Amino acid sequence: MIRIGHGYDVHRLVEGRKLILGGVDIPHDLGLLGHSDADVLLHALCDAMLGAAALGDIGKLFPDTDESFKDADSTVLLRKVNLLLGRHGYRVSNVDATVLAQAPKLSPYISRMRQNIANILGLDVSRVSVKATTEEGLGFTGEKLGIAAHAVCLIESAD
Ligand code: MG
């Protein structure tokens, strides 16, 4: 059985925070604000996976009222989501994600993001797609107020 899921997330760009996307620490003058490390790409991916399995969402699983998730490494959250899907008999077949950011230029980091996600999900990197685009200066990503990410994934029954 094959199921599809979609995830979307936004975090605000602020001074004095790291910019971590897809588990990669990216040099930039601004970083993403959040209770965890605010890795908007991995959060969208977690929600796509949880959505595919109809297992809720990342906010329900890792509430920002829980101090144990303060500054949490989102690669750990993604690993937990993948384990949860596994316990429900699912494995991820492939993922595709798009990061919406005006700056910085993300192309130098895309292959590391893909490899990080592939490693966590136990997938060949050919099953993991990460893309980046600007929104041509329009809206909150265009004005560099935040970064957004969309993700979709297919999951299949593990047996
Ligand atoms: Mg988030």
PDB file of N, CA and C in Angstrom, residues 5-88:
ATOM      1  N   GLY A   5       1.989  12.087   1.642  1.00  0.00           N
ATOM      2  CA  GLY A   5       1.858  13.097   2.688  1.00  0.00           C
ATOM      3  C   GLY A   5       2.476  14.408   2.259  1.00  0.00           C
ATOM      4  N   HIS A   6       1.961  15.477   2.845  1.00  0.00           N
ATOM      5  CA  HIS A   6       2.467  16.822   2.560  1.00  0.00           C
ATOM      6  C   HIS A   6       2.767  17.541   3.864  1.00  0.00           C
ATOM      7  N   GLY A   7       3.843  18.314   3.881  1.00  0.00           N
ATOM      8  CA  GLY A   7       4.170  19.127   5.052  1.00  0.00           C
ATOM      9  C   GLY A   7       4.585  20.526   4.634  1.00  0.00           C
ATOM     10  N   TYR A   8       4.293  21.481   5.495  1.00  0.00           N
ATOM     11  CA  TYR A   8       4.651  22.886   5.245  1.00  0.00           C
ATOM     12  C   TYR A   8       5.062  23.503   6.559  1.00  0.00           C
ATOM     13  N   ASP A   9       6.108  24.321   6.540  1.00  0.00           N
ATOM     14  CA  ASP A   9       6.525  24.996   7.764  1.00  0.00           C
ATOM     15  C   ASP A   9       7.170  26.333   7.427  1.00  0.00           C
ATOM     16  N   VAL A  10       7.121  27.226   8.400  1.00  0.00           N
ATOM     17  CA  VAL A  10       7.724  28.560   8.295  1.00  0.00           C
ATOM     18  C   VAL A  10       8.426  28.872   9.604  1.00  0.00           C
ATOM     19  N   HIS A  11       9.602  29.465   9.521  1.00  0.00           N
ATOM     20  CA  HIS A  11      10.209  30.071  10.707  1.00  0.00           C
ATOM     21  C   HIS A  11      10.711  31.466  10.364  1.00  0.00           C
ATOM     22  N   ARG A  12      10.688  32.304  11.378  1.00  0.00           N
ATOM     23  CA  ARG A  12      11.095  33.698  11.237  1.00  0.00           C
ATOM     24  C   ARG A  12      12.629  33.813  11.254  1.00  0.00           C
ATOM     25  N   LEU A  13      13.170  34.691  10.414  1.00  0.00           N
ATOM     26  CA  LEU A  13      14.616  34.958  10.394  1.00  0.00           C
ATOM     27  C   LEU A  13      14.938  36.083  11.379  1.00  0.00           C
ATOM     28  N   VAL A  14      15.911  35.825  12.235  1.00  0.00           N
ATOM     29  CA  VAL A  14      16.302  36.826  13.236  1.00  0.00           C
ATOM     30  C   VAL A  14      17.827  36.843  13.370  1.00  0.00           C
ATOM     31  N   GLU A  15      18.319  37.891  14.004  1.00  0.00           N
ATOM     32  CA  GLU A  15      19.752  37.952  14.316  1.00  0.00           C
ATOM     33  C   GLU A  15      20.037  37.073  15.530  1.00  0.00           C
ATOM     34  N   GLY A  16      21.272  36.593  15.606  1.00  0.00           N
ATOM     35  CA  GLY A  16      21.718  35.879  16.793  1.00  0.00           C
ATOM     36  C   GLY A  16      21.277  34.432  16.875  1.00  0.00           C
ATOM     37  N   ARG A  17      20.831  33.877  15.750  1.00  0.00           N
ATOM     38  CA  ARG A  17      20.469  32.460  15.715  1.00  0.00           C
ATOM     39  C   ARG A  17      21.221  31.799  14.572  1.00  0.00           C
ATOM     40  N   LYS A  18      21.480  30.487  14.720  1.00  0.00           N
ATOM     41  CA  LYS A  18      22.084  29.724  13.635  1.00  0.00           C
ATOM     42  C   LYS A  18      21.056  29.468  12.532  1.00  0.00           C
ATOM     43  N   LEU A  19      21.551  29.354  11.312  1.00  0.00           N
ATOM     44  CA  LEU A  19      20.692  28.939  10.202  1.00  0.00           C
ATOM     45  C   LEU A  19      21.004  27.475   9.902  1.00  0.00           C
ATOM     46  N   ILE A  20      20.069  26.612  10.284  1.00  0.00           N
ATOM     47  CA  ILE A  20      20.247  25.174  10.066  1.00  0.00           C
ATOM     48  C   ILE A  20      19.129  24.683   9.161  1.00  0.00           C
ATOM     49  N   LEU A  21      19.520  24.150   8.028  1.00  0.00           N
ATOM     50  CA  LEU A  21      18.550  23.634   7.052  1.00  0.00           C
ATOM     51  C   LEU A  21      18.974  22.243   6.612  1.00  0.00           C
ATOM     52  N   GLY A  22      18.072  21.292   6.738  1.00  0.00           N
ATOM     53  CA  GLY A  22      18.403  19.922   6.368  1.00  0.00           C
ATOM     54  C   GLY A  22      19.577  19.374   7.174  1.00  0.00           C
ATOM     55  N   GLY A  23      19.699  19.863   8.404  1.00  0.00           N
ATOM     56  CA  GLY A  23      20.784  19.401   9.268  1.00  0.00           C
ATOM     57  C   GLY A  23      22.136  20.007   8.939  1.00  0.00           C
ATOM     58  N   VAL A  24      22.165  20.990   8.038  1.00  0.00           N
ATOM     59  CA  VAL A  24      23.427  21.643   7.663  1.00  0.00           C
ATOM     60  C   VAL A  24      23.465  23.032   8.300  1.00  0.00           C
ATOM     61  N   ASP A  25      24.554  23.321   8.986  1.00  0.00           N
ATOM     62  CA  ASP A  25      24.779  24.622   9.614  1.00  0.00           C
ATOM     63  C   ASP A  25      25.335  25.565   8.540  1.00  0.00           C
ATOM     64  N   ILE A  26      24.514  26.526   8.123  1.00  0.00           N
ATOM     65  CA  ILE A  26      24.837  27.366   6.959  1.00  0.00           C
ATOM     66  C   ILE A  26      25.272  28.751   7.431  1.00  0.00           C
ATOM     67  N   PRO A  27      26.459  29.186   7.030  1.00  0.00           N
ATOM     68  CA  PRO A  27      26.921  30.517   7.442  1.00  0.00           C
ATOM     69  C   PRO A  27      26.020  31.613   6.868  1.00  0.00           C
ATOM     70  N   HIS A  28      25.487  32.476   7.753  1.00  0.00           N
ATOM     71  CA  HIS A  28      24.592  33.552   7.307  1.00  0.00           C
ATOM     72  C   HIS A  28      24.472  34.555   8.444  1.00  0.00           C
ATOM     73  N   ASP A  29      24.102  35.787   8.116  1.00  0.00           N
ATOM     74  CA  ASP A  29      23.995  36.807   9.169  1.00  0.00           C
ATOM     75  C   ASP A  29      22.698  36.685   9.966  1.00  0.00           C
ATOM     76  N   LEU A  30      21.745  35.906   9.474  1.00  0.00           N
ATOM     77  CA  LEU A  30      20.486  35.685  10.185  1.00  0.00           C
ATOM     78  C   LEU A  30      20.273  34.182  10.368  1.00  0.00           C
ATOM     79  N   GLY A  31      19.469  33.834  11.372  1.00  0.00           N
ATOM     80  CA  GLY A  31      19.128  32.431  11.586  1.00  0.00           C
ATOM     81  C   GLY A  31      17.655  32.297  11.886  1.00  0.00           C
ATOM     82  N   LEU A  32      17.193  31.066  11.985  1.00  0.00           N
ATOM     83  CA  LEU A  32      15.755  30.836  12.171  1.00  0.00           C
ATOM     84  C   LEU A  32      15.409  30.721  13.651  1.00  0.00           C
ATOM     85  N   LEU A  33      14.345  31.422  14.012  1.00  0.00           N
ATOM     86  CA  LEU A  33      13.868  31.450  15.393  1.00  0.00           C
ATOM     87  C   LEU A  33      12.911  30.293  15.630  1.00  0.00           C
ATOM     88  N   GLY A  34      13.072  29.611  16.748  1.00  0.00           N
ATOM     89  CA  GLY A  34      12.154  28.526  17.082  1.00  0.00           C
ATOM     90  C   GLY A  34      12.517  27.915  18.424  1.00  0.00           C
ATOM     91  N   HIS A  35      11.633  27.070  18.901  1.00  0.00           N
ATOM     92  CA  HIS A  35      11.855  26.386  20.178  1.00  0.00           C
ATOM     93  C   HIS A  35      12.985  25.367  20.022  1.00  0.00           C
ATOM     94  N   SER A  36      12.965  24.671  18.881  1.00  0.00           N
ATOM     95  CA  SER A  36      14.036  23.722  18.553  1.00  0.00           C
ATOM     96  C   SER A  36      15.103  24.489  17.766  1.00  0.00           C
ATOM     97  N   ASP A  37      15.913  23.770  16.993  1.00  0.00           N
ATOM     98  CA  ASP A  37      16.889  24.459  16.136  1.00  0.00           C
ATOM     99  C   ASP A  37      16.223  25.128  14.936  1.00  0.00           C
ATOM    100  N   ALA A  38      14.896  24.966  14.808  1.00  0.00           N
ATOM    101  CA  ALA A  38      14.087  25.665  13.788  1.00  0.00           C
ATOM    102  C   ALA A  38      14.466  25.266  12.360  1.00  0.00           C
ATOM    103  N   ASP A  39      14.853  24.016  12.196  1.00  0.00           N
ATOM    104  CA  ASP A  39      15.202  23.507  10.858  1.00  0.00           C
ATOM    105  C   ASP A  39      13.906  23.306  10.066  1.00  0.00           C
ATOM    106  N   VAL A  40      13.531  24.351   9.360  1.00  0.00           N
ATOM    107  CA  VAL A  40      12.221  24.408   8.700  1.00  0.00           C
ATOM    108  C   VAL A  40      12.060  23.297   7.656  1.00  0.00           C
ATOM    109  N   LEU A  41      13.152  22.921   7.020  1.00  0.00           N
ATOM    110  CA  LEU A  41      13.095  21.856   6.016  1.00  0.00           C
ATOM    111  C   LEU A  41      12.774  20.509   6.672  1.00  0.00           C
ATOM    112  N   LEU A  42      13.485  20.192   7.744  1.00  0.00           N
ATOM    113  CA  LEU A  42      13.225  18.904   8.396  1.00  0.00           C
ATOM    114  C   LEU A  42      11.855  18.889   9.059  1.00  0.00           C
ATOM    115  N   HIS A  43      11.392  20.051   9.529  1.00  0.00           N
ATOM    116  CA  HIS A  43      10.044  20.102  10.117  1.00  0.00           C
ATOM    117  C   HIS A  43       8.976  19.828   9.062  1.00  0.00           C
ATOM    118  N   ALA A  44       9.124  20.426   7.883  1.00  0.00           N
ATOM    119  CA  ALA A  44       8.163  20.165   6.802  1.00  0.00           C
ATOM    120  C   ALA A  44       8.198  18.687   6.420  1.00  0.00           C
ATOM    121  N   LEU A  45       9.401  18.118   6.399  1.00  0.00           N
ATOM    122  CA  LEU A  45       9.528  16.700   6.049  1.00  0.00           C
ATOM    123  C   LEU A  45       8.888  15.805   7.110  1.00  0.00           C
ATOM    124  N   CYS A  46       9.120  16.119   8.377  1.00  0.00           N
ATOM    125  CA  CYS A  46       8.476  15.352   9.457  1.00  0.00           C
ATOM    126  C   CYS A  46       6.956  15.388   9.293  1.00  0.00           C
ATOM    127  N   ASP A  47       6.413  16.567   8.989  1.00  0.00           N
ATOM    128  CA  ASP A  47       4.963  16.687   8.842  1.00  0.00           C
ATOM    129  C   ASP A  47       4.453  15.939   7.617  1.00  0.00           C
ATOM    130  N   ALA A  48       5.243  15.910   6.550  1.00  0.00           N
ATOM    131  CA  ALA A  48       4.848  15.127   5.370  1.00  0.00           C
ATOM    132  C   ALA A  48       4.773  13.644   5.722  1.00  0.00           C
ATOM    133  N   MET A  49       5.764  13.162   6.461  1.00  0.00           N
ATOM    134  CA  MET A  49       5.796  11.746   6.844  1.00  0.00           C
ATOM    135  C   MET A  49       4.643  11.420   7.789  1.00  0.00           C
ATOM    136  N   LEU A  50       4.435  12.280   8.798  1.00  0.00           N
ATOM    137  CA  LEU A  50       3.341  12.048   9.746  1.00  0.00           C
ATOM    138  C   LEU A  50       1.994  12.141   9.035  1.00  0.00           C
ATOM    139  N   GLY A  51       1.890  13.078   8.094  1.00  0.00           N
ATOM    140  CA  GLY A  51       0.655  13.225   7.333  1.00  0.00           C
ATOM    141  C   GLY A  51       0.357  11.998   6.492  1.00  0.00           C
ATOM    142  N   ALA A  52       1.391  11.450   5.872  1.00  0.00           N
ATOM    143  CA  ALA A  52       1.194  10.264   5.024  1.00  0.00           C
ATOM    144  C   ALA A  52       0.636   9.100   5.838  1.00  0.00           C
ATOM    145  N   ALA A  53       1.084   9.008   7.084  1.00  0.00           N
ATOM    146  CA  ALA A  53       0.647   7.911   7.949  1.00  0.00           C
ATOM    147  C   ALA A  53      -0.570   8.303   8.794  1.00  0.00           C
ATOM    148  N   ALA A  54      -1.062   9.533   8.629  1.00  0.00           N
ATOM    149  CA  ALA A  54      -2.161  10.061   9.445  1.00  0.00           C
ATOM    150  C   ALA A  54      -1.869   9.899  10.933  1.00  0.00           C
ATOM    151  N   LEU A  55      -0.640  10.303  11.314  1.00  0.00           N
ATOM    152  CA  LEU A  55      -0.206  10.182  12.710  1.00  0.00           C
ATOM    153  C   LEU A  55      -0.049  11.543  13.385  1.00  0.00           C
ATOM    154  N   GLY A  56      -0.810  12.541  12.894  1.00  0.00           N
ATOM    155  CA  GLY A  56      -0.762  13.850  13.542  1.00  0.00           C
ATOM    156  C   GLY A  56       0.269  14.751  12.911  1.00  0.00           C
ATOM    157  N   ASP A  57       0.888  15.595  13.753  1.00  0.00           N
ATOM    158  CA  ASP A  57       1.881  16.524  13.227  1.00  0.00           C
ATOM    159  C   ASP A  57       2.980  16.740  14.256  1.00  0.00           C
ATOM    160  N   ILE A  58       3.996  17.452  13.812  1.00  0.00           N
ATOM    161  CA  ILE A  58       5.202  17.621  14.621  1.00  0.00           C
ATOM    162  C   ILE A  58       4.908  18.414  15.898  1.00  0.00           C
ATOM    163  N   GLY A  59       3.955  19.357  15.812  1.00  0.00           N
ATOM    164  CA  GLY A  59       3.612  20.155  16.990  1.00  0.00           C
ATOM    165  C   GLY A  59       2.946  19.321  18.078  1.00  0.00           C
ATOM    166  N   LYS A  60       2.221  18.294  17.645  1.00  0.00           N
ATOM    167  CA  LYS A  60       1.554  17.391  18.587  1.00  0.00           C
ATOM    168  C   LYS A  60       2.576  16.430  19.204  1.00  0.00           C
ATOM    169  N   LEU A  61       3.513  15.980  18.367  1.00  0.00           N
ATOM    170  CA  LEU A  61       4.500  14.990  18.809  1.00  0.00           C
ATOM    171  C   LEU A  61       5.577  15.606  19.703  1.00  0.00           C
ATOM    172  N   PHE A  62       6.019  16.816  19.326  1.00  0.00           N
ATOM    173  CA  PHE A  62       7.109  17.490  20.040  1.00  0.00           C
ATOM    174  C   PHE A  62       6.662  18.898  20.420  1.00  0.00           C
ATOM    175  N   PRO A  63       5.763  19.040  21.399  1.00  0.00           N
ATOM    176  CA  PRO A  63       5.181  20.351  21.709  1.00  0.00           C
ATOM    177  C   PRO A  63       6.232  21.361  22.183  1.00  0.00           C
ATOM    178  N   ASP A  64       6.051  22.632  21.767  1.00  0.00           N
ATOM    179  CA  ASP A  64       7.044  23.640  22.151  1.00  0.00           C
ATOM    180  C   ASP A  64       6.879  24.090  23.601  1.00  0.00           C
ATOM    181  N   THR A  65       5.892  23.505  24.277  1.00  0.00           N
ATOM    182  CA  THR A  65       5.768  23.723  25.720  1.00  0.00           C
ATOM    183  C   THR A  65       6.645  22.744  26.502  1.00  0.00           C
ATOM    184  N   ASP A  66       7.215  21.766  25.794  1.00  0.00           N
ATOM    185  CA  ASP A  66       8.043  20.740  26.434  1.00  0.00           C
ATOM    186  C   ASP A  66       9.501  21.190  26.406  1.00  0.00           C
ATOM    187  N   GLU A  67      10.045  21.428  27.600  1.00  0.00           N
ATOM    188  CA  GLU A  67      11.419  21.953  27.696  1.00  0.00           C
ATOM    189  C   GLU A  67      12.451  20.984  27.127  1.00  0.00           C
ATOM    190  N   SER A  68      12.104  19.688  27.071  1.00  0.00           N
ATOM    191  CA  SER A  68      13.084  18.722  26.567  1.00  0.00           C
ATOM    192  C   SER A  68      13.340  18.917  25.071  1.00  0.00           C
ATOM    193  N   PHE A  69      12.444  19.654  24.381  1.00  0.00           N
ATOM    194  CA  PHE A  69      12.660  19.905  22.953  1.00  0.00           C
ATOM    195  C   PHE A  69      13.257  21.281  22.691  1.00  0.00           C
ATOM    196  N   LYS A  70      13.608  22.004  23.778  1.00  0.00           N
ATOM    197  CA  LYS A  70      14.223  23.316  23.589  1.00  0.00           C
ATOM    198  C   LYS A  70      15.568  23.144  22.898  1.00  0.00           C
ATOM    199  N   ASP A  71      15.761  23.905  21.805  1.00  0.00           N
ATOM    200  CA  ASP A  71      16.992  23.841  20.997  1.00  0.00           C
ATOM    201  C   ASP A  71      17.256  22.436  20.455  1.00  0.00           C
ATOM    202  N   ALA A  72      16.205  21.628  20.357  1.00  0.00           N
ATOM    203  CA  ALA A  72      16.364  20.247  19.896  1.00  0.00           C
ATOM    204  C   ALA A  72      16.962  20.210  18.488  1.00  0.00           C
ATOM    205  N   ASP A  73      17.836  19.227  18.295  1.00  0.00           N
ATOM    206  CA  ASP A  73      18.413  18.954  16.981  1.00  0.00           C
ATOM    207  C   ASP A  73      17.317  18.281  16.148  1.00  0.00           C
ATOM    208  N   SER A  74      16.897  18.924  15.066  1.00  0.00           N
ATOM    209  CA  SER A  74      15.778  18.391  14.297  1.00  0.00           C
ATOM    210  C   SER A  74      16.114  17.104  13.568  1.00  0.00           C
ATOM    211  N   THR A  75      17.408  16.786  13.409  1.00  0.00           N
ATOM    212  CA  THR A  75      17.738  15.478  12.838  1.00  0.00           C
ATOM    213  C   THR A  75      17.286  14.373  13.804  1.00  0.00           C
ATOM    214  N   VAL A  76      17.342  14.675  15.102  1.00  0.00           N
ATOM    215  CA  VAL A  76      16.859  13.703  16.097  1.00  0.00           C
ATOM    216  C   VAL A  76      15.339  13.559  15.996  1.00  0.00           C
ATOM    217  N   LEU A  77      14.645  14.675  15.779  1.00  0.00           N
ATOM    218  CA  LEU A  77      13.182  14.623  15.630  1.00  0.00           C
ATOM    219  C   LEU A  77      12.809  13.810  14.392  1.00  0.00           C
ATOM    220  N   LEU A  78      13.530  14.023  13.294  1.00  0.00           N
ATOM    221  CA  LEU A  78      13.243  13.278  12.062  1.00  0.00           C
ATOM    222  C   LEU A  78      13.470  11.783  12.273  1.00  0.00           C
ATOM    223  N   ARG A  79      14.540  11.466  13.008  1.00  0.00           N
ATOM    224  CA  ARG A  79      14.823  10.051  13.297  1.00  0.00           C
ATOM    225  C   ARG A  79      13.672   9.441  14.109  1.00  0.00           C
ATOM    226  N   LYS A  80      13.165  10.208  15.080  1.00  0.00           N
ATOM    227  CA  LYS A  80      12.047   9.716  15.911  1.00  0.00           C
ATOM    228  C   LYS A  80      10.783   9.515  15.078  1.00  0.00           C
ATOM    229  N   VAL A  81      10.525  10.452  14.169  1.00  0.00           N
ATOM    230  CA  VAL A  81       9.353  10.319  13.306  1.00  0.00           C
ATOM    231  C   VAL A  81       9.485   9.074  12.425  1.00  0.00           C
ATOM    232  N   ASN A  82      10.692   8.849  11.908  1.00  0.00           N
ATOM    233  CA  ASN A  82      10.908   7.678  11.053  1.00  0.00           C
ATOM    234  C   ASN A  82      10.706   6.380  11.840  1.00  0.00           C
ATOM    235  N   LEU A  83      11.174   6.370  13.099  1.00  0.00           N
ATOM    236  CA  LEU A  83      10.970   5.193  13.954  1.00  0.00           C
ATOM    237  C   LEU A  83       9.483   4.977  14.232  1.00  0.00           C
ATOM    238  N   LEU A  84       8.755   6.074  14.459  1.00  0.00           N
ATOM    239  CA  LEU A  84       7.314   5.976  14.714  1.00  0.00           C
ATOM    240  C   LEU A  84       6.597   5.367  13.503  1.00  0.00           C
ATOM    241  N   LEU A  85       6.952   5.824  12.316  1.00  0.00           N
ATOM    242  CA  LEU A  85       6.348   5.256  11.109  1.00  0.00           C
ATOM    243  C   LEU A  85       6.678   3.770  11.005  1.00  0.00           C
ATOM    244  N   GLY A  86       7.920   3.441  11.323  1.00  0.00           N
ATOM    245  CA  GLY A  86       8.344   2.042  11.277  1.00  0.00           C
ATOM    246  C   GLY A  86       7.515   1.177  12.216  1.00  0.00           C
ATOM    247  N   ARG A  87       7.225   1.721  13.397  1.00  0.00           N
ATOM    248  CA  ARG A  87       6.406   0.971  14.368  1.00  0.00           C
ATOM    249  C   ARG A  87       4.989   0.771  13.854  1.00  0.00           C
ATOM    250  N   HIS A  88       4.546   1.667  12.962  1.00  0.00           N
ATOM    251  CA  HIS A  88       3.215   1.513  12.363  1.00  0.00           C
ATOM    252  C   HIS A  88       3.270   0.746  11.039  1.00  0.00           C
TER     253      HIS A  88
END
